[in-house]
Amino acid sequence: MKWMLVVLVGGVSPVNTDLVFDKFSDCLAAEEQMRQHYADAFDAWDRIAAARIDRRRDYKKARDLEEKRLLSNVGTCVPHGGGDQQPVAAPQQQPPATSSQQPATPSPTQPTPQPPPRT
């Protein structure tokens, strides 16, 4: 079985990384490495912010926000089919809408548009 690393942004929104591993232990090692990169980025930001922000209260607020932004992203390893498995059920065809019908809702197989990332 193959394993894929998925990042949970803010601890809840899954983002596919397209990183696939043959061994579960390799996937866990990549997740640990990802977590360490986030921690290193937070530490680097913290050193710079401590030197630049004069007021302690402003520094504390900024630090709390940055901590949530960087450290609430977690990774998890999920089983990955690798594309060689057959789908469990074929997607159902929907009949074409007529003018008397309401507009169709988006199909669960079609991705929903995502807003651009905030900078």
mmCIF file with all atom_site columns, N, CA, C and O in Angstrom, residues 46-83:
data_model
loop_
_atom_site.group_PDB
_atom_site.id
_atom_site.type_symbol
_atom_site.label_atom_id
_atom_site.label_alt_id
_atom_site.label_comp_id
_atom_site.label_asym_id
_atom_site.label_entity_id
_atom_site.label_seq_id
_atom_site.pdbx_PDB_ins_code
_atom_site.Cartn_x
_atom_site.Cartn_y
_atom_site.Cartn_z
_atom_site.occupancy
_atom_site.B_iso_or_equiv
_atom_site.pdbx_formal_charge
_atom_site.auth_seq_id
_atom_site.auth_comp_id
_atom_site.auth_asym_id
_atom_site.auth_atom_id
_atom_site.pdbx_PDB_model_num
ATOM 1   N N  . ASP A 1 46 ? 10.156 34.780 14.921  1.00 0.00 ? 46 ASP A N  1
ATOM 2   C CA . ASP A 1 46 ? 10.128 35.233 16.309  1.00 0.00 ? 46 ASP A CA 1
ATOM 3   C C  . ASP A 1 46 ? 11.386 36.037 16.660  1.00 0.00 ? 46 ASP A C  1
ATOM 4   O O  . ASP A 1 46 ? 11.307 37.068 17.334  1.00 0.00 ? 46 ASP A O  1
ATOM 5   N N  . ARG A 1 47 ? 12.545 35.593 16.198  1.00 0.00 ? 47 ARG A N  1
ATOM 6   C CA . ARG A 1 47 ? 13.791 36.325 16.476  1.00 0.00 ? 47 ARG A CA 1
ATOM 7   C C  . ARG A 1 47 ? 13.748 37.721 15.850  1.00 0.00 ? 47 ARG A C  1
ATOM 8   O O  . ARG A 1 47 ? 14.122 38.712 16.468  1.00 0.00 ? 47 ARG A O  1
ATOM 9   N N  . ILE A 1 48 ? 13.270 37.799 14.618  1.00 0.00 ? 48 ILE A N  1
ATOM 10  C CA . ILE A 1 48 ? 13.202 39.090 13.927  1.00 0.00 ? 48 ILE A CA 1
ATOM 11  C C  . ILE A 1 48 ? 12.159 39.993 14.581  1.00 0.00 ? 48 ILE A C  1
ATOM 12  O O  . ILE A 1 48 ? 12.398 41.176 14.820  1.00 0.00 ? 48 ILE A O  1
ATOM 13  N N  . ALA A 1 49 ? 10.997 39.429 14.883  1.00 0.00 ? 49 ALA A N  1
ATOM 14  C CA . ALA A 1 49 ? 9.914  40.223 15.477  1.00 0.00 ? 49 ALA A CA 1
ATOM 15  C C  . ALA A 1 49 ? 10.296 40.751 16.853  1.00 0.00 ? 49 ALA A C  1
ATOM 16  O O  . ALA A 1 49 ? 9.975  41.894 17.195  1.00 0.00 ? 49 ALA A O  1
ATOM 17  N N  . ALA A 1 50 ? 10.983 39.953 17.645  1.00 0.00 ? 50 ALA A N  1
ATOM 18  C CA . ALA A 1 50 ? 11.382 40.387 18.986  1.00 0.00 ? 50 ALA A CA 1
ATOM 19  C C  . ALA A 1 50 ? 12.308 41.596 18.904  1.00 0.00 ? 50 ALA A C  1
ATOM 20  O O  . ALA A 1 50 ? 12.262 42.479 19.767  1.00 0.00 ? 50 ALA A O  1
ATOM 21  N N  . ALA A 1 51 ? 13.126 41.653 17.868  1.00 0.00 ? 51 ALA A N  1
ATOM 22  C CA . ALA A 1 51 ? 14.052 42.783 17.718  1.00 0.00 ? 51 ALA A CA 1
ATOM 23  C C  . ALA A 1 51 ? 13.363 44.009 17.117  1.00 0.00 ? 51 ALA A C  1
ATOM 24  O O  . ALA A 1 51 ? 13.757 45.145 17.404  1.00 0.00 ? 51 ALA A O  1
ATOM 25  N N  . ARG A 1 52 ? 12.326 43.805 16.312  1.00 0.00 ? 52 ARG A N  1
ATOM 26  C CA . ARG A 1 52 ? 11.697 44.923 15.591  1.00 0.00 ? 52 ARG A CA 1
ATOM 27  C C  . ARG A 1 52 ? 10.498 45.542 16.306  1.00 0.00 ? 52 ARG A C  1
ATOM 28  O O  . ARG A 1 52 ? 10.228 46.721 16.149  1.00 0.00 ? 52 ARG A O  1
ATOM 29  N N  . ILE A 1 53 ? 9.741  44.735 17.038  1.00 0.00 ? 53 ILE A N  1
ATOM 30  C CA . ILE A 1 53 ? 8.515  45.249 17.659  1.00 0.00 ? 53 ILE A CA 1
ATOM 31  C C  . ILE A 1 53 ? 8.862  45.796 19.046  1.00 0.00 ? 53 ILE A C  1
ATOM 32  O O  . ILE A 1 53 ? 9.335  45.065 19.918  1.00 0.00 ? 53 ILE A O  1
ATOM 33  N N  . ASP A 1 54 ? 8.617  47.094 19.221  1.00 0.00 ? 54 ASP A N  1
ATOM 34  C CA . ASP A 1 54 ? 9.021  47.766 20.451  1.00 0.00 ? 54 ASP A CA 1
ATOM 35  C C  . ASP A 1 54 ? 8.102  47.453 21.626  1.00 0.00 ? 54 ASP A C  1
ATOM 36  O O  . ASP A 1 54 ? 8.581  47.189 22.727  1.00 0.00 ? 54 ASP A O  1
ATOM 37  N N  . ARG A 1 55 ? 6.816  47.519 21.404  1.00 0.00 ? 55 ARG A N  1
ATOM 38  C CA . ARG A 1 55 ? 5.878  47.341 22.514  1.00 0.00 ? 55 ARG A CA 1
ATOM 39  C C  . ARG A 1 55 ? 5.609  45.867 22.761  1.00 0.00 ? 55 ARG A C  1
ATOM 40  O O  . ARG A 1 55 ? 5.279  45.114 21.849  1.00 0.00 ? 55 ARG A O  1
ATOM 41  N N  . ARG A 1 56 ? 5.735  45.454 24.005  1.00 0.00 ? 56 ARG A N  1
ATOM 42  C CA . ARG A 1 56 ? 5.571  44.052 24.381  1.00 0.00 ? 56 ARG A CA 1
ATOM 43  C C  . ARG A 1 56 ? 4.179  43.535 24.009  1.00 0.00 ? 56 ARG A C  1
ATOM 44  O O  . ARG A 1 56 ? 4.027  42.415 23.545  1.00 0.00 ? 56 ARG A O  1
ATOM 45  N N  . ARG A 1 57 ? 3.145  44.347 24.207  1.00 0.00 ? 57 ARG A N  1
ATOM 46  C CA . ARG A 1 57 ? 1.781  43.917 23.918  1.00 0.00 ? 57 ARG A CA 1
ATOM 47  C C  . ARG A 1 57 ? 1.603  43.673 22.414  1.00 0.00 ? 57 ARG A C  1
ATOM 48  O O  . ARG A 1 57 ? 0.982  42.694 22.010  1.00 0.00 ? 57 ARG A O  1
ATOM 49  N N  . ASP A 1 58 ? 2.164  44.542 21.580  1.00 0.00 ? 58 ASP A N  1
ATOM 50  C CA . ASP A 1 58 ? 2.087  44.354 20.128  1.00 0.00 ? 58 ASP A CA 1
ATOM 51  C C  . ASP A 1 58 ? 2.831  43.096 19.696  1.00 0.00 ? 58 ASP A C  1
ATOM 52  O O  . ASP A 1 58 ? 2.374  42.352 18.830  1.00 0.00 ? 58 ASP A O  1
ATOM 53  N N  . TYR A 1 59 ? 3.978  42.863 20.309  1.00 0.00 ? 59 TYR A N  1
ATOM 54  C CA . TYR A 1 59 ? 4.768  41.670 19.997  1.00 0.00 ? 59 TYR A CA 1
ATOM 55  C C  . TYR A 1 59 ? 3.983  40.411 20.365  1.00 0.00 ? 59 TYR A C  1
ATOM 56  O O  . TYR A 1 59 ? 3.918  39.455 19.587  1.00 0.00 ? 59 TYR A O  1
ATOM 57  N N  . LYS A 1 60 ? 3.349  40.399 21.523  1.00 0.00 ? 60 LYS A N  1
ATOM 58  C CA . LYS A 1 60 ? 2.597  39.226 21.978  1.00 0.00 ? 60 LYS A CA 1
ATOM 59  C C  . LYS A 1 60 ? 1.440  38.927 21.026  1.00 0.00 ? 60 LYS A C  1
ATOM 60  O O  . LYS A 1 60 ? 1.224  37.771 20.656  1.00 0.00 ? 60 LYS A O  1
ATOM 61  N N  . LYS A 1 61 ? 0.711  39.962 20.600  1.00 0.00 ? 61 LYS A N  1
ATOM 62  C CA . LYS A 1 61 ? -0.403 39.753 19.661  1.00 0.00 ? 61 LYS A CA 1
ATOM 63  C C  . LYS A 1 61 ? 0.099  39.209 18.323  1.00 0.00 ? 61 LYS A C  1
ATOM 64  O O  . LYS A 1 61 ? -0.468 38.273 17.771  1.00 0.00 ? 61 LYS A O  1
ATOM 65  N N  . ALA A 1 62 ? 1.159  39.832 17.815  1.00 0.00 ? 62 ALA A N  1
ATOM 66  C CA . ALA A 1 62 ? 1.715  39.388 16.537  1.00 0.00 ? 62 ALA A CA 1
ATOM 67  C C  . ALA A 1 62 ? 2.242  37.955 16.644  1.00 0.00 ? 62 ALA A C  1
ATOM 68  O O  . ALA A 1 62 ? 2.063  37.149 15.720  1.00 0.00 ? 62 ALA A O  1
ATOM 69  N N  . ARG A 1 63 ? 2.870  37.640 17.761  1.00 0.00 ? 63 ARG A N  1
ATOM 70  C CA . ARG A 1 63 ? 3.423  36.294 17.969  1.00 0.00 ? 63 ARG A CA 1
ATOM 71  C C  . ARG A 1 63 ? 2.303  35.261 18.011  1.00 0.00 ? 63 ARG A C  1
ATOM 72  O O  . ARG A 1 63 ? 2.420  34.177 17.423  1.00 0.00 ? 63 ARG A O  1
ATOM 73  N N  . ASP A 1 64 ? 1.219  35.571 18.701  1.00 0.00 ? 64 ASP A N  1
ATOM 74  C CA . ASP A 1 64 ? 0.089  34.640 18.775  1.00 0.00 ? 64 ASP A CA 1
ATOM 75  C C  . ASP A 1 64 ? -0.507 34.379 17.390  1.00 0.00 ? 64 ASP A C  1
ATOM 76  O O  . ASP A 1 64 ? -0.824 33.237 17.048  1.00 0.00 ? 64 ASP A O  1
ATOM 77  N N  . LEU A 1 65 ? -0.655 35.428 16.589  1.00 0.00 ? 65 LEU A N  1
ATOM 78  C CA . LEU A 1 65 ? -1.191 35.265 15.233  1.00 0.00 ? 65 LEU A CA 1
ATOM 79  C C  . LEU A 1 65 ? -0.267 34.429 14.356  1.00 0.00 ? 65 LEU A C  1
ATOM 80  O O  . LEU A 1 65 ? -0.708 33.545 13.619  1.00 0.00 ? 65 LEU A O  1
ATOM 81  N N  . GLU A 1 66 ? 1.026  34.720 14.432  1.00 0.00 ? 66 GLU A N  1
ATOM 82  C CA . GLU A 1 66 ? 1.994  33.979 13.610  1.00 0.00 ? 66 GLU A CA 1
ATOM 83  C C  . GLU A 1 66 ? 2.080  32.522 14.049  1.00 0.00 ? 66 GLU A C  1
ATOM 84  O O  . GLU A 1 66 ? 2.218  31.613 13.221  1.00 0.00 ? 66 GLU A O  1
ATOM 85  N N  . GLU A 1 67 ? 1.969  32.306 15.344  1.00 0.00 ? 67 GLU A N  1
ATOM 86  C CA . GLU A 1 67 ? 1.990  30.940 15.863  1.00 0.00 ? 67 GLU A CA 1
ATOM 87  C C  . GLU A 1 67 ? 0.802  30.143 15.316  1.00 0.00 ? 67 GLU A C  1
ATOM 88  O O  . GLU A 1 67 ? 0.955  29.009 14.859  1.00 0.00 ? 67 GLU A O  1
ATOM 89  N N  . LYS A 1 68 ? -0.378 30.750 15.330  1.00 0.00 ? 68 LYS A N  1
ATOM 90  C CA . LYS A 1 68 ? -1.557 30.077 14.772  1.00 0.00 ? 68 LYS A CA 1
ATOM 91  C C  . LYS A 1 68 ? -1.381 29.829 13.281  1.00 0.00 ? 68 LYS A C  1
ATOM 92  O O  . LYS A 1 68 ? -1.728 28.765 12.772  1.00 0.00 ? 68 LYS A O  1
ATOM 93  N N  . ARG A 1 69 ? -0.845 30.818 12.574  1.00 0.00 ? 69 ARG A N  1
ATOM 94  C CA . ARG A 1 69 ? -0.694 30.705 11.126  1.00 0.00 ? 69 ARG A CA 1
ATOM 95  C C  . ARG A 1 69 ? 0.259  29.583 10.740  1.00 0.00 ? 69 ARG A C  1
ATOM 96  O O  . ARG A 1 69 ? -0.012 28.803 9.827   1.00 0.00 ? 69 ARG A O  1
ATOM 97  N N  . LEU A 1 70 ? 1.368  29.476 11.429  1.00 0.00 ? 70 LEU A N  1
ATOM 98  C CA . LEU A 1 70 ? 2.382  28.491 11.045  1.00 0.00 ? 70 LEU A CA 1
ATOM 99  C C  . LEU A 1 70 ? 2.234  27.144 11.751  1.00 0.00 ? 70 LEU A C  1
ATOM 100 O O  . LEU A 1 70 ? 2.400  26.100 11.130  1.00 0.00 ? 70 LEU A O  1
ATOM 101 N N  . LEU A 1 71 ? 1.943  27.163 13.025  1.00 0.00 ? 71 LEU A N  1
ATOM 102 C CA . LEU A 1 71 ? 2.008  25.923 13.781  1.00 0.00 ? 71 LEU A CA 1
ATOM 103 C C  . LEU A 1 71 ? 0.685  25.163 13.837  1.00 0.00 ? 71 LEU A C  1
ATOM 104 O O  . LEU A 1 71 ? 0.650  24.049 14.344  1.00 0.00 ? 71 LEU A O  1
ATOM 105 N N  . SER A 1 72 ? -0.387 25.737 13.312  1.00 0.00 ? 72 SER A N  1
ATOM 106 C CA . SER A 1 72 ? -1.648 24.992 13.303  1.00 0.00 ? 72 SER A CA 1
ATOM 107 C C  . SER A 1 72 ? -1.775 24.127 12.054  1.00 0.00 ? 72 SER A C  1
ATOM 108 O O  . SER A 1 72 ? -2.732 23.376 11.918  1.00 0.00 ? 72 SER A O  1
ATOM 109 N N  . ASN A 1 73 ? -0.810 24.211 11.151  1.00 0.00 ? 73 ASN A N  1
ATOM 110 C CA . ASN A 1 73 ? -0.791 23.342 9.972   1.00 0.00 ? 73 ASN A CA 1
ATOM 111 C C  . ASN A 1 73 ? -0.140 22.018 10.370  1.00 0.00 ? 73 ASN A C  1
ATOM 112 O O  . ASN A 1 73 ? 0.988  22.008 10.855  1.00 0.00 ? 73 ASN A O  1
ATOM 113 N N  . VAL A 1 74 ? -0.869 20.938 10.175  1.00 0.00 ? 74 VAL A N  1
ATOM 114 C CA . VAL A 1 74 ? -0.346 19.626 10.534  1.00 0.00 ? 74 VAL A CA 1
ATOM 115 C C  . VAL A 1 74 ? -0.453 18.705 9.335   1.00 0.00 ? 74 VAL A C  1
ATOM 116 O O  . VAL A 1 74 ? -1.282 18.907 8.456   1.00 0.00 ? 74 VAL A O  1
ATOM 117 N N  . GLY A 1 75 ? 0.382  17.707 9.317   1.00 0.00 ? 75 GLY A N  1
ATOM 118 C CA . GLY A 1 75 ? 0.343  16.728 8.245   1.00 0.00 ? 75 GLY A CA 1
ATOM 119 C C  . GLY A 1 75 ? -0.217 15.413 8.747   1.00 0.00 ? 75 GLY A C  1
ATOM 120 O O  . GLY A 1 75 ? -0.161 15.113 9.935   1.00 0.00 ? 75 GLY A O  1
ATOM 121 N N  . THR A 1 76 ? -0.757 14.657 7.834   1.00 0.00 ? 76 THR A N  1
ATOM 122 C CA . THR A 1 76 ? -1.235 13.318 8.157   1.00 0.00 ? 76 THR A CA 1
ATOM 123 C C  . THR A 1 76 ? -0.996 12.419 6.948   1.00 0.00 ? 76 THR A C  1
ATOM 124 O O  . THR A 1 76 ? -0.987 12.892 5.816   1.00 0.00 ? 76 THR A O  1
ATOM 125 N N  . CYS A 1 77 ? -0.777 11.164 7.202   1.00 0.00 ? 77 CYS A N  1
ATOM 126 C CA . CYS A 1 77 ? -0.550 10.204 6.129   1.00 0.00 ? 77 CYS A CA 1
ATOM 127 C C  . CYS A 1 77 ? -1.820 9.402  5.907   1.00 0.00 ? 77 CYS A C  1
ATOM 128 O O  . CYS A 1 77 ? -2.386 8.849  6.850   1.00 0.00 ? 77 CYS A O  1
ATOM 129 N N  . VAL A 1 78 ? -2.273 9.369  4.661   1.00 0.00 ? 78 VAL A N  1
ATOM 130 C CA . VAL A 1 78 ? -3.499 8.649  4.314   1.00 0.00 ? 78 VAL A CA 1
ATOM 131 C C  . VAL A 1 78 ? -3.176 7.609  3.244   1.00 0.00 ? 78 VAL A C  1
ATOM 132 O O  . VAL A 1 78 ? -2.273 7.802  2.434   1.00 0.00 ? 78 VAL A O  1
ATOM 133 N N  . PRO A 1 79 ? -3.914 6.502  3.247   1.00 0.00 ? 79 PRO A N  1
ATOM 134 C CA . PRO A 1 79 ? -3.684 5.490  2.207   1.00 0.00 ? 79 PRO A CA 1
ATOM 135 C C  . PRO A 1 79 ? -3.937 6.085  0.828   1.00 0.00 ? 79 PRO A C  1
ATOM 136 O O  . PRO A 1 79 ? -4.819 6.910  0.642   1.00 0.00 ? 79 PRO A O  1
ATOM 137 N N  . HIS A 1 80 ? -3.120 5.649  -0.126  1.00 0.00 ? 80 HIS A N  1
ATOM 138 C CA . HIS A 1 80 ? -3.220 6.157  -1.494  1.00 0.00 ? 80 HIS A CA 1
ATOM 139 C C  . HIS A 1 80 ? -3.357 4.978  -2.435  1.00 0.00 ? 80 HIS A C  1
ATOM 140 O O  . HIS A 1 80 ? -2.549 4.057  -2.414  1.00 0.00 ? 80 HIS A O  1
ATOM 141 N N  . GLY A 1 81 ? -4.404 5.026  -3.282  1.00 0.00 ? 81 GLY A N  1
ATOM 142 C CA . GLY A 1 81 ? -4.693 3.916  -4.188  1.00 0.00 ? 81 GLY A CA 1
ATOM 143 C C  . GLY A 1 81 ? -3.716 3.797  -5.336  1.00 0.00 ? 81 GLY A C  1
ATOM 144 O O  . GLY A 1 81 ? -3.551 2.744  -5.887  1.00 0.00 ? 81 GLY A O  1
ATOM 145 N N  . GLY A 1 82 ? -3.070 4.872  -5.732  1.00 0.00 ? 82 GLY A N  1
ATOM 146 C CA . GLY A 1 82 ? -2.091 4.815  -6.792  1.00 0.00 ? 82 GLY A CA 1
ATOM 147 C C  . GLY A 1 82 ? -2.662 4.733  -8.184  1.00 0.00 ? 82 GLY A C  1
ATOM 148 O O  . GLY A 1 82 ? -1.928 4.568  -9.144  1.00 0.00 ? 82 GLY A O  1
ATOM 149 N N  . GLY A 1 83 ? -3.977 4.786  -8.357  1.00 0.00 ? 83 GLY A N  1
ATOM 150 C CA . GLY A 1 83 ? -4.568 4.812  -9.685  1.00 0.00 ? 83 GLY A CA 1
ATOM 151 C C  . GLY A 1 83 ? -4.759 3.461  -10.321 1.00 0.00 ? 83 GLY A C  1
ATOM 152 O O  . GLY A 1 83 ? -5.401 3.345  -11.344 1.00 0.00 ? 83 GLY A O  1
#
